[in-house]
PDB file of C-alpha atoms in Angstrom:
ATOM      1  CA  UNK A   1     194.052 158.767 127.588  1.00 55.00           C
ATOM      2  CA  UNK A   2     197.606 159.898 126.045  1.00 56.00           C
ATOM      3  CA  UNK A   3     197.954 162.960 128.505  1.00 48.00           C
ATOM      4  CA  UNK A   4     197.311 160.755 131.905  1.00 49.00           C
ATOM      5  CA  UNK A   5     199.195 157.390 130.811  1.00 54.00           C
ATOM      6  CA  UNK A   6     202.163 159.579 130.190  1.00 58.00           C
ATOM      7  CA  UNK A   7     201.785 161.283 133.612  1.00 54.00           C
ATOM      8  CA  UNK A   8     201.953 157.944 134.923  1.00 63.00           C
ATOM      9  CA  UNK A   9     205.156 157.428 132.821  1.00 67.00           C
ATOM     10  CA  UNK A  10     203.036 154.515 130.951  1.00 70.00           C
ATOM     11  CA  UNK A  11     202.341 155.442 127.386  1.00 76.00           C
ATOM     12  CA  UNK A  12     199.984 153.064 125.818  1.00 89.00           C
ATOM     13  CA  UNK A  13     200.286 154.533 121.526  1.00 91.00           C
ATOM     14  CA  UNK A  14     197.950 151.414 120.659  1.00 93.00           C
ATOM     15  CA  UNK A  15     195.443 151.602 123.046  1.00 95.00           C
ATOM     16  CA  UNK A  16     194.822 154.684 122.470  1.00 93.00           C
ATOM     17  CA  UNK A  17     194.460 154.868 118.956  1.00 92.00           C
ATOM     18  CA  UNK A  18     191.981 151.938 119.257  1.00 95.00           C
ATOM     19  CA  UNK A  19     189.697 154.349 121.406  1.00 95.00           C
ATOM     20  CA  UNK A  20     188.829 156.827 118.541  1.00 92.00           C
ATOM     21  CA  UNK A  21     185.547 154.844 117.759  1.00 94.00           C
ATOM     22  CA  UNK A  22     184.481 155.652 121.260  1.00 95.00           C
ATOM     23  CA  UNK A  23     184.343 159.245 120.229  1.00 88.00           C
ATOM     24  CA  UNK A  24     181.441 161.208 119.962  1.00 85.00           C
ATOM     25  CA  UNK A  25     179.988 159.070 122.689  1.00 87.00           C
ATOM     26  CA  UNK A  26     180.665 155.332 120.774  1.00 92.00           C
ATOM     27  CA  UNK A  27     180.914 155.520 116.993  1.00 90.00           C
ATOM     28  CA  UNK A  28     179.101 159.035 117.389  1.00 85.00           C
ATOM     29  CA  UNK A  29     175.942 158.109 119.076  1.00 91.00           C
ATOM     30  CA  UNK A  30     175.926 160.031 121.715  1.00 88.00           C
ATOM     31  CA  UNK A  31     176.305 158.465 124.788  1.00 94.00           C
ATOM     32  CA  UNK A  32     179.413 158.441 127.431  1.00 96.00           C
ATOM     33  CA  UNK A  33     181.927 161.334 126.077  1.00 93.00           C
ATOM     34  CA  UNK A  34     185.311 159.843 124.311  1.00 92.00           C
ATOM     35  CA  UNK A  35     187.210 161.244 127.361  1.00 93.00           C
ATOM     36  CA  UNK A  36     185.089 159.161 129.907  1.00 96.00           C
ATOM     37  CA  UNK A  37     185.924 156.137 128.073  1.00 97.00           C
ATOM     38  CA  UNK A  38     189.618 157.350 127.563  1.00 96.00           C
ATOM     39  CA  UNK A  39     190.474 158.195 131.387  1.00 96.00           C
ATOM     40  CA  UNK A  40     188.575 154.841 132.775  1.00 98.00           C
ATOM     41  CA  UNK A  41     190.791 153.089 130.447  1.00 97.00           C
ATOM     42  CA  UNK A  42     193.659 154.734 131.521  1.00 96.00           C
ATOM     43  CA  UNK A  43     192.670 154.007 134.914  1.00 97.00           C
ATOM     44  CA  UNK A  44     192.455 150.371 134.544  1.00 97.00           C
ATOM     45  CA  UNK A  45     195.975 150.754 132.624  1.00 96.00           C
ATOM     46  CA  UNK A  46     197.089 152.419 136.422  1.00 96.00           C
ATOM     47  CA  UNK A  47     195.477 149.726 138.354  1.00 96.00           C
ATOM     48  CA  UNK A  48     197.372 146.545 136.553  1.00 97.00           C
ATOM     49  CA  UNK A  49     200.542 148.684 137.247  1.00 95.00           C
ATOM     50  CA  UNK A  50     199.623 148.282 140.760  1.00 95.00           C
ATOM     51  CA  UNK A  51     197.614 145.256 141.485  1.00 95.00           C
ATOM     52  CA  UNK A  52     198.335 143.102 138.678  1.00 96.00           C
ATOM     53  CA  UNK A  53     195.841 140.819 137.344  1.00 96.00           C
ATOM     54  CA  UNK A  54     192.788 139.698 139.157  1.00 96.00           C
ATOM     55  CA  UNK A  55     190.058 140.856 141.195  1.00 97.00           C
ATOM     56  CA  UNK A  56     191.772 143.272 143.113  1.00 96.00           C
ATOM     57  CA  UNK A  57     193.075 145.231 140.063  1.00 97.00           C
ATOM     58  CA  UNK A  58     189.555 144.748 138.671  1.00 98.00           C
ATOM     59  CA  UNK A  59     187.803 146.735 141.680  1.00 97.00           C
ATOM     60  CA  UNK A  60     190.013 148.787 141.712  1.00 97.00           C
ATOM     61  CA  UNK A  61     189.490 149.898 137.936  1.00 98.00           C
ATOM     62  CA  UNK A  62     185.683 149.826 138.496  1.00 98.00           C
ATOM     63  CA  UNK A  63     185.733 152.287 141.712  1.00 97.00           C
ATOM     64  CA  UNK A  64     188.286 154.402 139.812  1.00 97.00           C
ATOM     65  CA  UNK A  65     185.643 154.884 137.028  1.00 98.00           C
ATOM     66  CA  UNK A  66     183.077 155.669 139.273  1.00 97.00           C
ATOM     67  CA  UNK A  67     185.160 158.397 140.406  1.00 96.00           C
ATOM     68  CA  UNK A  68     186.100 159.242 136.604  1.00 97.00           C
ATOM     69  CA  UNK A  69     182.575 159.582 136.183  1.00 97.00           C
ATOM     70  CA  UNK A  70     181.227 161.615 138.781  1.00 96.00           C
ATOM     71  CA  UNK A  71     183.777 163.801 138.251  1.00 95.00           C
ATOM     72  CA  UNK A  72     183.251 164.495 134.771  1.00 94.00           C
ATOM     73  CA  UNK A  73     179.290 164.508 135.326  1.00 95.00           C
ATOM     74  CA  UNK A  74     180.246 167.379 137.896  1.00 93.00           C
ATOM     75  CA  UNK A  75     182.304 169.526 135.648  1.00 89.00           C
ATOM     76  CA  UNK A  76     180.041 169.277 132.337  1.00 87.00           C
ATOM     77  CA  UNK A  77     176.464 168.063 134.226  1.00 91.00           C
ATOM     78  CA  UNK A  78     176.207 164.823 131.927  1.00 92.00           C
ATOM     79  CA  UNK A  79     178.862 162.044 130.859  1.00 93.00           C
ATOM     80  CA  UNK A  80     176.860 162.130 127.590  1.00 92.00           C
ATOM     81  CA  UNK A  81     178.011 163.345 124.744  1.00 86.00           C
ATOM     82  CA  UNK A  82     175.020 164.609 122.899  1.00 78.00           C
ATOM     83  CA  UNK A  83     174.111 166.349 126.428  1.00 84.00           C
ATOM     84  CA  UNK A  84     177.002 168.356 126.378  1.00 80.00           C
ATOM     85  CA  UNK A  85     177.618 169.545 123.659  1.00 72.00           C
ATOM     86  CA  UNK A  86     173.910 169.118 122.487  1.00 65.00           C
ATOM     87  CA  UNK A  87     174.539 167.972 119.470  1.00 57.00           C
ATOM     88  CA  UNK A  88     173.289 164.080 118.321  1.00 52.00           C
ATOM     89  CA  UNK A  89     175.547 163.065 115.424  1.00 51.00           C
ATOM     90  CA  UNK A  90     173.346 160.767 114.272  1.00 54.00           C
ATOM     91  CA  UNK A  91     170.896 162.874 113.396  1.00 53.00           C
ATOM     92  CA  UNK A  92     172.416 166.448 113.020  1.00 48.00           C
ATOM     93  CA  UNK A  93     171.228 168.992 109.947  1.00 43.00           C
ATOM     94  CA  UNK A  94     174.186 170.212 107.786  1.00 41.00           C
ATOM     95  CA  UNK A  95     172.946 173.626 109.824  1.00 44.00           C
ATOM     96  CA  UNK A  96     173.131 172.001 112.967  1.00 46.00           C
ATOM     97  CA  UNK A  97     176.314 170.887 112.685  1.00 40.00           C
ATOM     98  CA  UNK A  98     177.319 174.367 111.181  1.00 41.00           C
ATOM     99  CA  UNK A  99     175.860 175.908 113.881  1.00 45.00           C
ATOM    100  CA  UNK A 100     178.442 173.526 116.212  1.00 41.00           C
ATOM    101  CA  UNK A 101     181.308 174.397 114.127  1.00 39.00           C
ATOM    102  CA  UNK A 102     180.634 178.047 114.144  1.00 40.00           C
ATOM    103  CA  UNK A 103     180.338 178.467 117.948  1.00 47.00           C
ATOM    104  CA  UNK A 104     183.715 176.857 118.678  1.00 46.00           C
ATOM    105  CA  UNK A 105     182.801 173.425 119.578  1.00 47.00           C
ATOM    106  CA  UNK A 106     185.768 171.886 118.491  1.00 49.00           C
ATOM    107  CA  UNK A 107     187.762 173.749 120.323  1.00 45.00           C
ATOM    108  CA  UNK A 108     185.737 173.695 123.676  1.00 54.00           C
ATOM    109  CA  UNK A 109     186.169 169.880 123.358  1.00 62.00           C
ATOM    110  CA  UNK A 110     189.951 170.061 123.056  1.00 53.00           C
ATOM    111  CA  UNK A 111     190.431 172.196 125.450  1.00 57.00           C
ATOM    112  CA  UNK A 112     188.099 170.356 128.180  1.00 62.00           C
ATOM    113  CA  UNK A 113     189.925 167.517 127.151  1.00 62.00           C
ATOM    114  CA  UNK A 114     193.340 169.241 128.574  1.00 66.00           C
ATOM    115  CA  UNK A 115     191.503 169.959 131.426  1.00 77.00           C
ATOM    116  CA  UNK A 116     189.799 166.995 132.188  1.00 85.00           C
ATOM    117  CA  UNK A 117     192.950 165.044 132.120  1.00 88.00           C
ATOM    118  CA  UNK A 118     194.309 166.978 134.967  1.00 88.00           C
ATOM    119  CA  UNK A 119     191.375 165.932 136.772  1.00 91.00           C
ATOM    120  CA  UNK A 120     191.861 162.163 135.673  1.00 93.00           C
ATOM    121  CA  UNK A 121     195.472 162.324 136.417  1.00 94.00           C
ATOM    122  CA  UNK A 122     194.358 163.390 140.160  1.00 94.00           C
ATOM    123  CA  UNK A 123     191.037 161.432 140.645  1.00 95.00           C
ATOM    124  CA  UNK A 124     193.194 158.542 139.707  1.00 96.00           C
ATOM    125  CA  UNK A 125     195.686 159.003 142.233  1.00 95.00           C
ATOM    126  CA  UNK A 126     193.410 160.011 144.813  1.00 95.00           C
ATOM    127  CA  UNK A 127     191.364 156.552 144.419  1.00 95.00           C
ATOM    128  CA  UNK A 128     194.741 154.638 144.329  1.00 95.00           C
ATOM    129  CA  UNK A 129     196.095 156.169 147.610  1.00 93.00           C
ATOM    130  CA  UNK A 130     194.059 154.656 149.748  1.00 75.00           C
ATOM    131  CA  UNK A 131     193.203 151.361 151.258  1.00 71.00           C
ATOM    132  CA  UNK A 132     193.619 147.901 150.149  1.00 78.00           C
ATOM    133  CA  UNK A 133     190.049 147.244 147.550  1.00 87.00           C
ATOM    134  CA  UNK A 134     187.893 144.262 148.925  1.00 89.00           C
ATOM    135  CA  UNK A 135     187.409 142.231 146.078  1.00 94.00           C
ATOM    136  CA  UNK A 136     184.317 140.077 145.498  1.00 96.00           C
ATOM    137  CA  UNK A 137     184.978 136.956 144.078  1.00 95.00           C
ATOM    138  CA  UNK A 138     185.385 136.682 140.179  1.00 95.00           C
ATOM    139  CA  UNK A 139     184.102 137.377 137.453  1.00 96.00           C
ATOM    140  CA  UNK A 140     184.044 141.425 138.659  1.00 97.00           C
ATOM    141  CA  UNK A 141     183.724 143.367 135.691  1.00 98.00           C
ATOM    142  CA  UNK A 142     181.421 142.501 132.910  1.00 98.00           C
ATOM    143  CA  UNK A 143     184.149 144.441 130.086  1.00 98.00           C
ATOM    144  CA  UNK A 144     186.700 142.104 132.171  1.00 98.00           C
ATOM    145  CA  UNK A 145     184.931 139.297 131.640  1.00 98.00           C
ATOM    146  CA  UNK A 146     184.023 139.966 127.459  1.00 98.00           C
ATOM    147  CA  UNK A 147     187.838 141.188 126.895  1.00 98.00           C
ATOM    148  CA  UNK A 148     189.097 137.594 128.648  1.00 98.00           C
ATOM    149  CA  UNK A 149     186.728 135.362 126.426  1.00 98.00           C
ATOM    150  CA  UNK A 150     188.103 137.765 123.127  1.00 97.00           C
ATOM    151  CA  UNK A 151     191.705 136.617 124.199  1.00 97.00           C
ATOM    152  CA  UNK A 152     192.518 140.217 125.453  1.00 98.00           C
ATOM    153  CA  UNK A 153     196.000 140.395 127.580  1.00 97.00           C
ATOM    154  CA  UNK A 154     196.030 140.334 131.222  1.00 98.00           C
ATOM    155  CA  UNK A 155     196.613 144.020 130.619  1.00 97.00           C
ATOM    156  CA  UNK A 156     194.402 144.572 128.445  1.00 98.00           C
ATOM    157  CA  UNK A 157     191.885 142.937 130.633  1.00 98.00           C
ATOM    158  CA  UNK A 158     191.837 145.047 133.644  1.00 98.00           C
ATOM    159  CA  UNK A 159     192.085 147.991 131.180  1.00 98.00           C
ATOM    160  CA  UNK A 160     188.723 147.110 130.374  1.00 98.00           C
ATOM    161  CA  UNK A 161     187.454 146.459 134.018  1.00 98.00           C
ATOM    162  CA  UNK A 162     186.056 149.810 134.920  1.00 98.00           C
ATOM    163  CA  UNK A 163     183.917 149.907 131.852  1.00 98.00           C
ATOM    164  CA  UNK A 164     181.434 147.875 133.560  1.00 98.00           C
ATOM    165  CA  UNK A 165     178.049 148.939 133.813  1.00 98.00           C
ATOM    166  CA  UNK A 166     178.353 151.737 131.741  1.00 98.00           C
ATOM    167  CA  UNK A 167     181.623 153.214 132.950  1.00 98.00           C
ATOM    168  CA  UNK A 168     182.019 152.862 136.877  1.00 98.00           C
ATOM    169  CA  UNK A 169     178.119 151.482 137.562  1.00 98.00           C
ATOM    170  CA  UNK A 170     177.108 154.881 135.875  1.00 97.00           C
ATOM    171  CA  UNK A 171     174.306 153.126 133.783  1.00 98.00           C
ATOM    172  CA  UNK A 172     175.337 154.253 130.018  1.00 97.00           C
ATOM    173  CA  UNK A 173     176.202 152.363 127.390  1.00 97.00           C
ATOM    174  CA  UNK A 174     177.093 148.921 127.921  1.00 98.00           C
ATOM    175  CA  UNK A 175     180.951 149.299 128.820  1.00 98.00           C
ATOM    176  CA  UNK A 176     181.140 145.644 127.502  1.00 98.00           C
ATOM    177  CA  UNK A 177     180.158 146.930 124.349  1.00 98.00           C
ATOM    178  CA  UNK A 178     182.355 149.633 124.439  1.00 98.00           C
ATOM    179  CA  UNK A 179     185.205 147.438 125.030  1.00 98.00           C
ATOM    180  CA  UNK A 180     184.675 145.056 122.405  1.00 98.00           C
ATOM    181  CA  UNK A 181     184.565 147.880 119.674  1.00 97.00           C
ATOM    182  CA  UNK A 182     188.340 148.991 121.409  1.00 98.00           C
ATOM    183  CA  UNK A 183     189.301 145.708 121.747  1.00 98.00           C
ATOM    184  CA  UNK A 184     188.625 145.162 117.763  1.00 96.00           C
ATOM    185  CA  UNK A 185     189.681 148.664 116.724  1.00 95.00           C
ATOM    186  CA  UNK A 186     192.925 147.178 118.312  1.00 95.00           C
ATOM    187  CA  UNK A 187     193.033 143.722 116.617  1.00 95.00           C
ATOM    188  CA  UNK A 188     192.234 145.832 112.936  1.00 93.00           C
ATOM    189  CA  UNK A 189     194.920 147.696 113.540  1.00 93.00           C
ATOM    190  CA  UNK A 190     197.322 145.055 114.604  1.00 92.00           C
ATOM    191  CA  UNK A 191     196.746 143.099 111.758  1.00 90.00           C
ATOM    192  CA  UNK A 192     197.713 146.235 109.081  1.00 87.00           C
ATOM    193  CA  UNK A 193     194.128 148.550 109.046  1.00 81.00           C
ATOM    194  CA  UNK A 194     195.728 151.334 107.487  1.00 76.00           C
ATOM    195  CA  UNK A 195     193.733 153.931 109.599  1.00 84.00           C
ATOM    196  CA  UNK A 196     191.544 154.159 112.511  1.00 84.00           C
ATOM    197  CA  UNK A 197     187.745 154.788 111.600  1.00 84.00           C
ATOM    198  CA  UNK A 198     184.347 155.270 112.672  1.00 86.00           C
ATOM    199  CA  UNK A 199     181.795 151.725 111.932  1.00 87.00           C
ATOM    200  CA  UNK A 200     184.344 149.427 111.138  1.00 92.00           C
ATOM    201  CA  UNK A 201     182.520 146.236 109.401  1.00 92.00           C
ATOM    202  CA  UNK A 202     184.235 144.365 112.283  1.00 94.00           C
ATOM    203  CA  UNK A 203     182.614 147.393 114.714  1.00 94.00           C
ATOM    204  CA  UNK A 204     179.054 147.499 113.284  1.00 95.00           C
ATOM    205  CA  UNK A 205     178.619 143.701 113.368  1.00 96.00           C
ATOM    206  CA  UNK A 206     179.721 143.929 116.843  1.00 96.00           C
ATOM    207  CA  UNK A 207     177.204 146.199 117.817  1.00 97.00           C
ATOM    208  CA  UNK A 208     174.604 144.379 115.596  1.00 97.00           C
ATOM    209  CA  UNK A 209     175.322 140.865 117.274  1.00 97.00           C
ATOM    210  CA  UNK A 210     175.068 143.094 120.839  1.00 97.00           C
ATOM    211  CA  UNK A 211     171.543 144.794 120.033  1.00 97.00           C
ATOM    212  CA  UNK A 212     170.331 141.172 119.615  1.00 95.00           C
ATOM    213  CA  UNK A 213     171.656 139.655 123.064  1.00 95.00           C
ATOM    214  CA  UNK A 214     170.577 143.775 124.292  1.00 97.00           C
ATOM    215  CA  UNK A 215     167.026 143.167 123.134  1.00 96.00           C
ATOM    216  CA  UNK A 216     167.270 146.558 121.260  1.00 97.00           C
ATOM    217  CA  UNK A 217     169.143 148.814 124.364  1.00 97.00           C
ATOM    218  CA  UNK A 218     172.287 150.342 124.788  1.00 97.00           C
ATOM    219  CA  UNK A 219     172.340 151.471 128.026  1.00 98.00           C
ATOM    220  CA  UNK A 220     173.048 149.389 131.310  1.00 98.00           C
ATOM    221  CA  UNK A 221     170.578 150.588 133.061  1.00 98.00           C
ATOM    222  CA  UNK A 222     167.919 149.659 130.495  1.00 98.00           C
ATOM    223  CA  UNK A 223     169.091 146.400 129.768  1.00 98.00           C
ATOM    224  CA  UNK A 224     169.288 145.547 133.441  1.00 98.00           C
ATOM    225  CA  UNK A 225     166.396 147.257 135.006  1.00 97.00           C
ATOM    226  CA  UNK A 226     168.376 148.797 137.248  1.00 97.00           C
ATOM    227  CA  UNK A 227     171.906 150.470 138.182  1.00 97.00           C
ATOM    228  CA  UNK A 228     174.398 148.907 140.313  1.00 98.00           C
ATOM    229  CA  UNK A 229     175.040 149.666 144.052  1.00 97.00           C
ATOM    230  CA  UNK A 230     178.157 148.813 143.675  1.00 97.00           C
ATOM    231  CA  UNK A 231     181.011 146.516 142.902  1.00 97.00           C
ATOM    232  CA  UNK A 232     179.920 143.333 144.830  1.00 97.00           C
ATOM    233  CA  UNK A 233     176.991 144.117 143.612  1.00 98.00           C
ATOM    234  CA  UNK A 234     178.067 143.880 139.927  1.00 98.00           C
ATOM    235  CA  UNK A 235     179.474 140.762 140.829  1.00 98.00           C
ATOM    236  CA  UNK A 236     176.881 138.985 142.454  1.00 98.00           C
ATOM    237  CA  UNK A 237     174.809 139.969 139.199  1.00 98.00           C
ATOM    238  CA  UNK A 238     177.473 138.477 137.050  1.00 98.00           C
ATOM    239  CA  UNK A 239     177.846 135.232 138.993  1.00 97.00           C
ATOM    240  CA  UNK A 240     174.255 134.745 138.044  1.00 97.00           C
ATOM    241  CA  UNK A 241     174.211 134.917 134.989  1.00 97.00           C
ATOM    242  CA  UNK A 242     173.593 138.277 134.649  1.00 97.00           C
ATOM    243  CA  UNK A 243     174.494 139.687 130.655  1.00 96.00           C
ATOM    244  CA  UNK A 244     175.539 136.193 129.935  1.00 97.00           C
ATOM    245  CA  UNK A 245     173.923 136.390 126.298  1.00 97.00           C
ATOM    246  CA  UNK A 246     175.139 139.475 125.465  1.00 98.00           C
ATOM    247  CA  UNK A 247     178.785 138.691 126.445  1.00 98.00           C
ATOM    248  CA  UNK A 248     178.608 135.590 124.104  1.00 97.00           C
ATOM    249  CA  UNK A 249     177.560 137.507 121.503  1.00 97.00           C
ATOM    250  CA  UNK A 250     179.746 140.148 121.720  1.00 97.00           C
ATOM    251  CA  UNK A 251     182.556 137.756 122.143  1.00 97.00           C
ATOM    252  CA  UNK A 252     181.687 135.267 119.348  1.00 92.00           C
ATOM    253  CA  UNK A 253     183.232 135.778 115.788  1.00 73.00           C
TER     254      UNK A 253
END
């Protein structure tokens, strides 16, 4: 997130040391890699520069994932974590993890991490360049709509936008999710936390409150039935109703 806000000329030091829980694929489980988080954030960051606040600005981030997404899934064949570097945190063996170590995966990820922000830095300029976005009607984004009700900035808002539906529509883990562990990682550290971590109190009650709205499921696609078509098609879903109990749970404290 660092290497593309700064390409943009709009470092963000907070932000993105509130993302560190995302690693691993969210507090280490697996699912959407750190740097697909990182660059949709990053993204959204791009698209209040230009749009402002609202539901243009909000498409905008959403589409921009998509296209963070795809991209990544093209370079690496999976946005999951565990997938590519087949490894589940979670549940790794000492040897396991040795085994990771050993064969350089450390490295591999920081240096796909150099390269996949050149990739961000262009897939986010590419979406940008084009056409005015038609925006539905609001609420757009799902992470939008849980960082409003936890009194996030108009920034930090349509930062979260393109989380929705599990990064860009993708279907992962619940980007609503994912944004209120940021968003909180960012409060803790506001008010003094010493050091970013991994399963925060604040983080795992979070999730636990989320698992109950979820019924037990992480991922978007599971807890919906489906994926989304699209961005009016998000909407539609959210103007229905769609998520409402796990936004209120994720947003109640």
């Amino acid at each position: 997130m660092t290497v593309v806000d700064g390409a943009f000329d709009h470092p963000l030091a907070l932000e993105e040391h509130a993302t560190f829980p995302l690693a691993g694929g969210v507090e280490q489980m697996g699912f959407q890699c750190g740097q697909v988080w990182g660059a949709a954030l990053a993204a959204g960051a791009r698209a209040h520069q230009l749009f402002g606040f609202g539901p243009e600005a909000e498409a905008a981030a959403v589409i921009a994932a998509q296209r963070l997404a795809e991209s990544f899934r093209a370079s690496y064949k999976s946005i999951n974590c565990f997938e590519v570097i087949d490894l589940d945190w979670k549940n790794a063996q000492a040897k396991q993890v040795l085994k990771f170590l050993l064969k350089g995966g450390p490295i591999r990820c920081f240096s796909s991490t150099a390269g996949y922000a050149r990739a961000a830095f262009s897939e986010i300029t590419a979406t940008f360049a084009g056409q005015p976005f038609e925006a539905p009607p609001p609420p757009v984004s799902c992470a939008a709509l849980l960082a409003r009700k936890m009194g996030a900035s108009d920034l930090h808002t349509v930062m979260a936008a393109g989380l929705a539906g599990g990064i860009g529509l993708s279907g992962g883990a619940c980007g609503a999710l994912g944004a209120a562990i940021w968003l909180t990682e960012m409060n803790r550290l506001k008010e003094g936390a010493g050091k970013v971590e991994f399963n925060s109190p604040e983080a795992t009650e979070a999730i636990d409150r989320f698992l109950q709205g979820s019924g037990g499921e992480f991922e978007c696609d599971k807890i919906v039935g489906r994926k989304f078509e699209n961005v009016h098609d998000h909407a539609a879903y959210l103007r229905d109703g769609g998520c409402a109990r796990i936004i209120e749970a994720l947003a109640a404290r």
